[in-house]
XYZ file of C-alpha atoms in Angstrom:
561
model
C 19.842 28.209 2.864
C 19.911 30.799 0.053
C 16.459 31.629 -1.301
C 15.928 30.304 -4.859
C 16.621 33.095 -7.348
C 14.094 33.603 -10.195
C 15.148 34.071 -13.823
C 14.107 37.282 -15.584
C 14.403 35.589 -18.986
C 14.240 31.799 -19.005
C 15.216 31.323 -22.659
C 18.263 29.198 -23.350
C 20.550 28.645 -26.327
C 18.297 26.209 -28.195
C 15.226 28.394 -27.596
C 17.024 31.339 -29.239
C 18.100 29.216 -32.224
C 14.546 27.930 -32.721
C 13.122 31.473 -32.536
C 15.610 32.678 -35.136
C 14.800 29.806 -37.533
C 11.086 30.564 -37.259
C 11.781 34.211 -38.164
C 13.871 33.055 -41.135
C 10.898 31.065 -42.436
C 8.667 34.142 -42.145
C 11.071 36.822 -43.443
C 13.236 34.826 -45.894
C 11.170 31.985 -47.317
C 13.777 31.429 -50.068
C 16.243 30.292 -47.371
C 15.363 26.602 -47.175
C 18.530 24.934 -45.868
C 18.335 25.029 -42.064
C 20.859 22.268 -41.355
C 23.813 22.874 -39.044
C 26.152 22.691 -42.054
C 24.653 25.872 -43.523
C 26.883 28.971 -42.892
C 23.802 31.056 -42.053
C 22.775 28.595 -39.361
C 26.304 28.804 -38.000
C 25.908 32.568 -37.652
C 22.501 32.079 -35.961
C 24.055 29.706 -33.423
C 26.938 32.133 -32.820
C 24.598 35.021 -32.056
C 22.362 32.738 -29.961
C 25.381 31.764 -27.865
C 26.306 35.419 -27.344
C 22.702 36.307 -26.440
C 22.582 33.395 -24.015
C 25.584 34.849 -22.191
C 23.836 38.234 -21.938
C 20.691 36.606 -20.544
C 22.771 34.762 -17.975
C 24.091 38.102 -16.701
C 20.644 39.685 -16.900
C 19.099 36.987 -14.747
C 21.402 37.926 -11.903
C 19.768 41.400 -11.530
C 17.599 43.056 -10.264
C 15.337 40.380 -8.775
C 18.391 38.579 -7.504
C 19.405 41.657 -5.570
C 15.929 41.854 -4.046
C 16.076 38.220 -2.936
C 19.540 38.700 -1.489
C 18.271 41.699 0.453
C 15.519 39.510 1.928
C 18.207 37.124 3.106
C 20.058 39.972 4.782
C 16.983 40.949 6.847
C 16.463 37.347 7.930
C 13.661 36.170 5.635
C 13.727 32.391 5.253
C 11.276 30.109 3.520
C 8.791 28.397 5.809
C 9.200 24.607 5.711
C 6.181 22.372 5.080
C 4.045 21.506 8.087
C 3.007 17.926 8.734
C -0.641 16.996 9.195
C -1.469 15.441 12.550
C -4.025 12.813 13.404
C -5.038 10.874 16.504
C -4.498 7.183 15.719
C -6.365 4.538 17.697
C -4.707 1.117 18.032
C -7.305 -1.588 18.688
C -6.291 -4.799 20.444
C -7.483 -8.192 19.335
C -8.757 -8.796 22.877
C -8.086 -8.000 26.547
C -4.442 -8.467 27.584
C -2.848 -9.294 30.919
C 0.236 -7.102 30.382
C 0.850 -3.633 29.044
C 1.153 -3.289 25.262
C 3.540 -0.483 24.282
C 3.139 1.491 21.066
C 6.601 3.004 20.641
C 7.443 6.327 18.983
C 8.189 5.866 15.307
C 5.434 3.303 14.726
C 4.231 3.730 11.149
C 0.654 3.602 9.879
C -0.677 4.575 6.468
C -3.672 5.007 4.222
C -4.533 2.201 1.858
C -2.860 2.370 -1.549
C -5.150 2.495 -4.589
C -4.760 2.468 -8.360
C -4.713 6.254 -8.458
C -3.286 7.310 -5.075
C -0.111 6.370 -3.274
C -0.226 5.366 0.376
C 0.256 8.316 2.772
C 2.319 7.333 5.816
C 2.039 8.669 9.356
C 4.489 8.190 12.248
C 3.625 8.170 15.956
C 5.577 10.708 18.008
C 4.904 9.583 21.567
C 4.964 6.424 23.652
C 1.528 4.881 24.225
C 1.190 2.263 26.973
C -2.087 0.363 26.606
C -2.581 -0.540 30.267
C -4.716 -3.585 31.170
C -7.564 -2.899 33.577
C -10.505 -4.563 35.254
C -13.507 -3.489 37.300
C -12.515 -2.814 40.923
C -15.372 -0.784 42.429
C -18.931 0.206 41.500
C -20.991 2.895 43.241
C -23.522 5.641 42.649
C -24.590 9.013 44.024
C -27.839 10.910 43.771
C -27.973 14.433 42.411
C -26.892 17.037 44.942
C -26.002 14.461 47.634
C -22.539 13.572 48.916
C -23.437 10.080 50.100
C -21.893 7.334 47.965
C -23.825 4.076 47.639
C -21.451 1.128 47.119
C -22.763 -1.584 44.780
C -19.593 -3.711 44.628
C -20.921 -6.404 46.937
C -24.274 -6.511 45.135
C -22.416 -6.944 41.850
C -20.325 -9.801 43.240
C -23.499 -11.431 44.592
C -25.126 -11.006 41.156
C -27.946 -8.965 42.669
C -29.708 -6.393 40.495
C -29.710 -2.735 41.556
C -30.716 0.694 40.278
C -27.784 2.645 38.912
C -29.577 5.998 39.496
C -32.486 7.178 41.600
C -35.780 5.380 40.978
C -36.778 8.359 38.861
C -33.428 9.656 37.549
C -32.812 13.360 37.807
C -29.928 15.559 36.582
C -26.543 14.901 38.227
C -27.373 11.355 39.289
C -24.084 9.495 38.867
C -22.914 5.922 38.293
C -19.283 5.597 39.514
C -17.043 2.929 37.976
C -13.639 2.295 39.549
C -10.987 0.607 37.392
C -8.032 -1.254 38.858
C -5.607 1.130 37.131
C -5.636 4.504 35.461
C -5.925 4.158 31.681
C -4.858 7.502 30.149
C -5.352 7.704 26.366
C -6.801 4.186 26.338
C -10.062 2.772 25.040
C -12.056 0.913 27.686
C -14.911 -1.510 27.141
C -17.644 -1.586 29.802
C -19.708 -4.760 29.279
C -23.123 -4.285 30.883
C -25.856 -6.749 31.670
C -29.005 -4.646 31.964
C -32.760 -4.988 31.915
C -35.018 -2.718 29.902
C -36.070 -0.630 32.867
C -34.876 2.873 31.947
C -37.991 3.626 29.940
C -38.716 6.908 28.204
C -35.212 7.512 26.880
C -34.112 7.630 23.242
C -31.574 4.765 22.916
C -29.740 6.684 20.190
C -29.470 9.866 22.254
C -29.604 9.124 26.000
C -29.111 12.101 28.362
C -25.832 10.678 29.704
C -22.324 12.103 29.843
C -19.362 9.784 30.434
C -16.441 11.376 32.292
C -13.049 10.460 33.802
C -11.397 11.906 36.911
C -7.997 13.545 36.269
C -7.125 14.410 39.885
C -8.597 17.933 39.661
C -11.887 17.687 37.807
C -14.063 15.418 35.707
C -13.060 15.382 32.017
C -15.415 14.250 29.281
C -14.799 10.872 27.633
C -15.563 10.292 23.984
C -18.103 7.515 23.445
C -16.986 5.297 20.588
C -20.173 3.260 20.663
C -22.994 2.476 23.076
C -24.598 -0.890 22.507
C -26.754 -0.626 25.616
C -29.117 2.080 24.356
C -28.502 4.179 27.447
C -27.942 1.269 29.922
C -31.203 -0.374 28.859
C -30.010 -3.696 27.446
C -27.039 -6.040 27.406
C -24.154 -4.592 25.438
C -20.824 -2.774 25.420
C -20.038 0.868 26.038
C -16.628 1.708 24.560
C -15.052 4.895 25.931
C -11.957 6.821 24.892
C -10.433 7.998 28.172
C -8.617 11.380 28.166
C -4.861 11.612 28.559
C -5.195 13.269 31.981
C -6.842 10.247 33.640
C -5.182 9.250 36.910
C -5.718 7.044 39.935
C -7.418 8.817 42.850
C -9.361 8.133 46.030
C -13.135 8.555 46.331
C -14.750 7.638 49.646
C -11.522 5.900 50.738
C -11.521 3.722 47.626
C -8.499 3.975 45.354
C -9.225 3.418 41.657
C -9.111 4.908 38.195
C -12.560 6.464 38.313
C -15.050 6.836 35.463
C -18.630 7.961 35.759
C -21.911 8.254 33.850
C -23.780 11.433 34.778
C -27.423 12.135 33.977
C -27.769 15.425 32.101
C -30.582 17.891 31.988
C -32.400 17.004 28.759
C -32.180 19.325 25.781
C -35.413 20.685 24.306
C -37.428 17.845 22.737
C -34.985 15.266 24.108
C -36.738 12.406 25.987
C -35.319 11.535 29.386
C -35.545 8.690 31.902
C -38.865 8.048 33.618
C -37.374 5.119 35.560
C -33.826 4.094 36.459
C -32.003 1.411 34.447
C -31.263 -1.798 36.343
C -27.769 -3.368 36.262
C -27.383 -7.129 36.640
C -23.673 -7.376 35.872
C -20.667 -5.390 34.687
C -17.130 -6.173 33.571
C -14.427 -3.808 32.264
C -11.257 -4.218 30.234
C -8.889 -2.167 28.070
C -9.297 -2.741 24.344
C -7.071 -0.086 22.725
C -5.361 3.271 22.933
C -4.942 6.534 21.046
C -1.781 8.486 20.303
C -0.824 11.334 18.012
C 0.870 10.728 14.675
C 2.282 13.072 12.044
C 2.467 12.782 8.270
C 6.234 12.502 8.334
C 9.049 9.988 8.540
C 11.193 9.814 11.664
C 14.972 9.819 11.142
C 17.003 8.950 14.234
C 20.679 9.270 15.229
C 21.940 10.530 11.864
C 25.716 10.993 11.893
C 26.636 14.403 10.458
C 30.425 14.104 10.411
C 33.473 15.144 12.410
C 34.327 18.603 13.708
C 37.308 20.497 12.330
C 37.652 22.544 15.520
C 36.976 25.889 13.827
C 34.005 28.296 14.178
C 31.276 28.599 11.558
C 31.120 24.928 10.577
C 28.159 23.597 8.625
C 26.797 20.100 8.092
C 24.110 18.844 5.707
C 21.380 16.385 6.607
C 20.782 13.454 4.291
C 17.066 14.246 4.084
C 15.203 17.522 3.648
C 13.101 19.519 4.280
C 12.784 19.069 8.028
C 9.244 19.182 9.378
C 8.637 21.017 12.682
C 7.750 18.367 15.244
C 6.885 20.442 18.294
C 10.042 19.859 20.346
C 13.318 21.465 19.309
C 15.956 19.311 17.643
C 18.911 18.114 19.726
C 22.464 17.921 18.404
C 24.731 15.405 20.127
C 28.512 15.833 20.248
C 30.730 12.924 21.264
C 33.041 13.278 24.236
C 34.921 11.390 26.912
C 31.775 11.122 29.061
C 29.503 10.143 26.200
C 27.254 12.234 23.994
C 26.779 15.868 25.003
C 23.517 17.641 24.116
C 23.556 20.932 22.182
C 20.484 23.164 22.043
C 18.799 24.488 18.913
C 18.652 28.297 18.732
C 16.849 30.696 16.412
C 20.114 32.533 15.721
C 23.490 33.268 17.344
C 22.839 36.907 18.304
C 22.695 36.220 22.055
C 24.992 33.179 22.097
C 28.101 33.381 24.295
C 31.368 31.507 23.660
C 30.450 28.795 26.184
C 26.864 28.241 24.906
C 26.270 24.918 23.185
C 24.018 26.269 20.436
C 23.339 25.360 16.819
C 20.960 26.599 14.132
C 18.970 24.298 11.858
C 17.661 25.507 8.494
C 14.583 23.332 8.042
C 14.224 23.937 4.281
C 17.810 23.243 3.206
C 18.602 20.740 5.972
C 21.729 22.661 6.995
C 23.081 22.460 10.562
C 25.215 25.516 11.388
C 27.508 26.024 14.374
C 28.377 29.395 15.888
C 30.634 31.703 13.853
C 33.668 33.684 14.925
C 33.642 37.424 14.176
C 36.759 39.592 14.050
C 36.425 42.641 16.327
C 37.874 46.098 15.458
C 40.734 45.507 17.897
C 41.670 42.292 16.118
C 40.246 39.903 18.698
C 38.061 36.998 17.546
C 34.645 36.869 19.210
C 32.860 33.523 19.260
C 29.055 33.315 19.028
C 28.529 29.882 20.470
C 30.898 27.098 21.475
C 33.154 25.293 18.988
C 33.385 21.466 19.154
C 36.891 20.094 19.558
C 38.634 18.820 16.463
C 37.814 15.235 15.570
C 34.690 14.805 17.715
C 31.667 13.328 15.986
C 28.305 15.056 15.641
C 24.885 13.521 15.174
C 21.287 14.745 15.206
C 19.210 12.738 17.660
C 16.011 12.747 15.582
C 14.065 14.791 13.083
C 11.002 14.478 10.859
C 10.824 14.769 7.069
C 7.781 14.967 4.804
C 4.668 17.015 5.496
C 2.477 18.969 3.112
C -1.205 19.277 2.262
C -1.439 15.702 1.011
C -1.467 14.547 4.636
C -4.872 16.135 5.350
C -6.701 12.844 4.870
C -10.302 12.128 5.807
C -11.424 10.227 8.901
C -11.226 6.421 8.909
C -8.752 6.369 5.999
C -5.611 5.501 7.997
C -6.170 1.758 8.354
C -2.839 0.094 7.491
C -0.381 -0.840 10.254
C 3.084 -0.862 8.641
C 4.928 -1.819 11.837
C 4.239 -5.265 13.243
C 2.951 -5.055 16.837
C 1.764 -8.140 18.747
C -1.901 -8.180 19.855
C -2.843 -5.130 17.732
C -5.608 -6.083 15.296
C -6.300 -2.786 13.494
C -5.713 0.964 13.472
C -8.054 3.858 12.804
C -8.084 7.653 12.666
C -11.415 8.642 14.190
C -11.030 12.234 13.012
C -9.658 13.771 9.855
C -5.965 14.656 9.833
C -5.362 18.391 9.755
C -2.585 20.964 9.829
C -0.673 19.870 6.724
C 0.631 22.857 4.735
C 3.004 22.895 1.775
C 6.315 24.714 2.100
C 6.484 28.411 1.238
C 7.517 29.415 -2.277
C 9.737 32.329 -3.294
C 6.839 34.515 -4.424
C 5.195 34.333 -1.004
C 8.515 35.140 0.668
C 8.906 38.222 -1.526
C 5.485 39.478 -0.432
C 6.330 38.781 3.207
C 9.658 40.617 3.055
C 8.371 44.217 3.373
C 6.125 43.199 6.293
C 9.089 41.648 8.113
C 11.141 44.789 7.527
C 8.368 46.976 8.930
C 7.457 44.943 12.020
C 10.789 43.374 13.081
C 8.950 41.139 15.619
C 6.888 44.076 16.949
C 3.151 44.579 16.515
C 1.351 47.907 16.295
C -1.287 47.597 13.592
C -3.774 44.777 13.099
C -1.780 43.605 10.062
C 1.311 43.321 12.273
C -0.524 40.991 14.653
C -1.740 38.885 11.744
C 1.789 38.585 10.371
C 3.267 37.532 13.710
C 0.478 34.976 14.192
C 1.162 33.460 10.767
C 4.856 33.334 11.566
C 4.246 31.549 14.872
C 1.784 29.035 13.389
C 2.392 28.573 9.644
C -0.028 25.614 9.621
C -2.961 28.020 10.135
C -4.726 28.584 6.833
C -6.134 32.036 7.584
C -5.467 34.659 10.273
C -7.622 37.692 10.987
C -7.152 40.232 13.754
C -10.346 41.677 15.237
C -10.901 44.656 17.516
C -11.456 43.747 21.168
C -14.543 45.002 22.976
C -14.533 47.317 25.975
C -12.535 45.865 28.862
C -11.349 42.816 26.908
C -7.658 42.238 27.492
C -7.167 38.789 25.949
C -8.530 36.730 23.091
C -8.893 33.080 24.069
C -9.250 30.305 21.486
C -11.176 27.212 22.608
C -11.349 24.903 19.623
C -13.385 26.832 17.040
C -14.610 29.329 19.638
C -13.054 32.766 20.202
C -13.728 34.407 23.568
C -12.730 37.685 25.200
C -11.371 37.590 28.757
C -10.665 40.579 30.997
C -7.513 39.962 33.054
C -8.276 42.838 35.419
C -11.931 42.030 36.120
C -12.538 38.312 35.754
C -16.292 38.752 35.811
C -16.249 40.726 32.545
C -16.091 39.303 29.035
C -17.699 36.428 27.155
C -15.441 33.848 28.839
C -16.897 34.616 32.266
C -20.450 34.802 30.868
C -20.177 31.268 29.510
C -18.085 29.481 32.146
C -18.392 31.623 35.256
C -16.123 34.043 37.086
C -14.410 31.261 39.074
C -13.363 29.442 35.876
C -12.074 32.706 34.421
C -10.074 33.375 37.600
C -8.542 29.892 37.538
C -7.631 30.253 33.866
C -5.931 33.616 34.481
C -3.985 32.188 37.438
C -2.659 29.320 35.315
C -1.659 31.669 32.503
C -0.047 34.142 34.899
C 1.981 31.315 36.464
C 3.107 30.358 32.926
C 1.452 26.941 33.252
C 0.361 27.104 29.639
C -0.139 23.362 29.105
C -2.351 23.133 32.190
C -4.291 26.208 31.083
C -4.841 24.635 27.666
C -6.089 21.383 29.184
C -8.355 23.331 31.545
C -9.919 25.245 28.644
C -10.412 22.007 26.694
C -12.293 20.515 29.654
C -14.501 23.594 29.857
C -15.390 23.337 26.193
C -15.989 19.574 26.440
C -18.654 20.211 29.072
C -20.429 22.642 26.724
C -20.647 20.888 23.312
C -23.445 23.219 22.229
C -20.949 26.112 22.082
C -19.299 24.709 18.955
C -22.490 24.857 16.934
C -23.276 28.256 18.445
C -19.902 29.573 17.328
C -20.318 28.186 13.805
C -23.791 29.737 13.466
C -22.531 33.098 14.726
C -19.600 32.988 12.322
C -21.844 32.181 9.362
C -24.234 34.976 10.313
C -21.456 37.546 10.645
C -19.902 36.465 7.375
C -23.257 36.828 5.605
C -23.624 40.335 7.055
C -20.187 41.258 5.764
C -21.003 39.938 2.286
C -24.133 42.089 2.210
């Protein structure tokens, strides 16, 4: 898409006529007839028309030339970015079969007298899997022996869930009949008030789920038991990595409650809670949604069998959705997939590539370029004449308006059986308006200087902004001695030495073994697994978030001074 060209002088014909009439009133007050029938007004309109033609030519230079030069070096406007939010779908009650939340399910904020409803669309399939309690056991801190309480539970016999005097790393193991990734699980306890000494609003307990490699922290939606001290429900949000595994020859989807070392001034257990009964069931699930509308299987038209074809989408701008768009071309064997490319520089004649301009909504196919010897070189394949083209799916919308507060997305626009309500437990974030021409003009000289290479700190900042336009602010900092990588864990920035894993803040906080494992995952290009591993590390150390925020505030105050 061509960048919008600014006008050097935005006056038009009527503006010039009005300006001239105002001057007539000031300079020639005796001229009182300003109607179109007056010969003087006719002359004013004639000269205004001629001036308007001059301004039209003027507006085409020099700013236009500057904008056109930006196009030549590859500067394109950034499209808007859609805000994302984790949406929890709550069931009306336990179900006996899986409830599927399909991609494209729409939820929205509530419409008011002053604000329009803001819609969000789910982008992944969410199976809300039914579950029940299958096994119940416990272990004492530092011991490998597993004490099975399943038979005692079936016999309705009370038992201690921890040691008589609980100590750190005492564990209550709960085995579900199935793995429940991304689901909300209700654990309905029947307990006596035996776990004395603990603050019911802040018990020293951490709920976790086994993902096949390690224990990942669960988010506690609510704890009505006061730390397993009375009858009530504990509702947990199980992480996406939860899976079925075997512990002590028992196959189940394992959850656990682990006793933590108390924080300063935090009361802890002086006696173990007693469990009289326990049931478990799935009550909901969480999936990601974006502030955008999903358009599927849009027919673009028919191919003319020539290179350099272009097709326009019905809706624009296109919001980046994470995965690349897929163009489908009809054929004898069905629809053939074409891959989205950044450009056609490296495309060969047999490559099924296309380029999508997100701002203008233009789909471009590979061009043909005439070589000096007269031969025609194709950059990308050319669809046969008459075949149909369609875009499998894309998102439209986005912008800052989607950054809504927590618990504001409460309207389910798509009818789903057994779903009673929806909720965003955290604020939506990441929504950014599309780039304007003035910002692109400032960015142009930086693009020309760096050309996708980074030398100075400003170069790194520019490339980071280009890779993640939804980031509000980017700042490059100087690494310390021996620090080879800057790792981002949530709000926390850590230095990691790839050569010596024991050096750097990462190893100081999480240990040399964790640093080694992280480097191995990154080196093997298992970036998703490395990201999940770092999230688990940070989940086990919630105090680091507040530590990071305090350090940031202190450093910023020092800089202001």
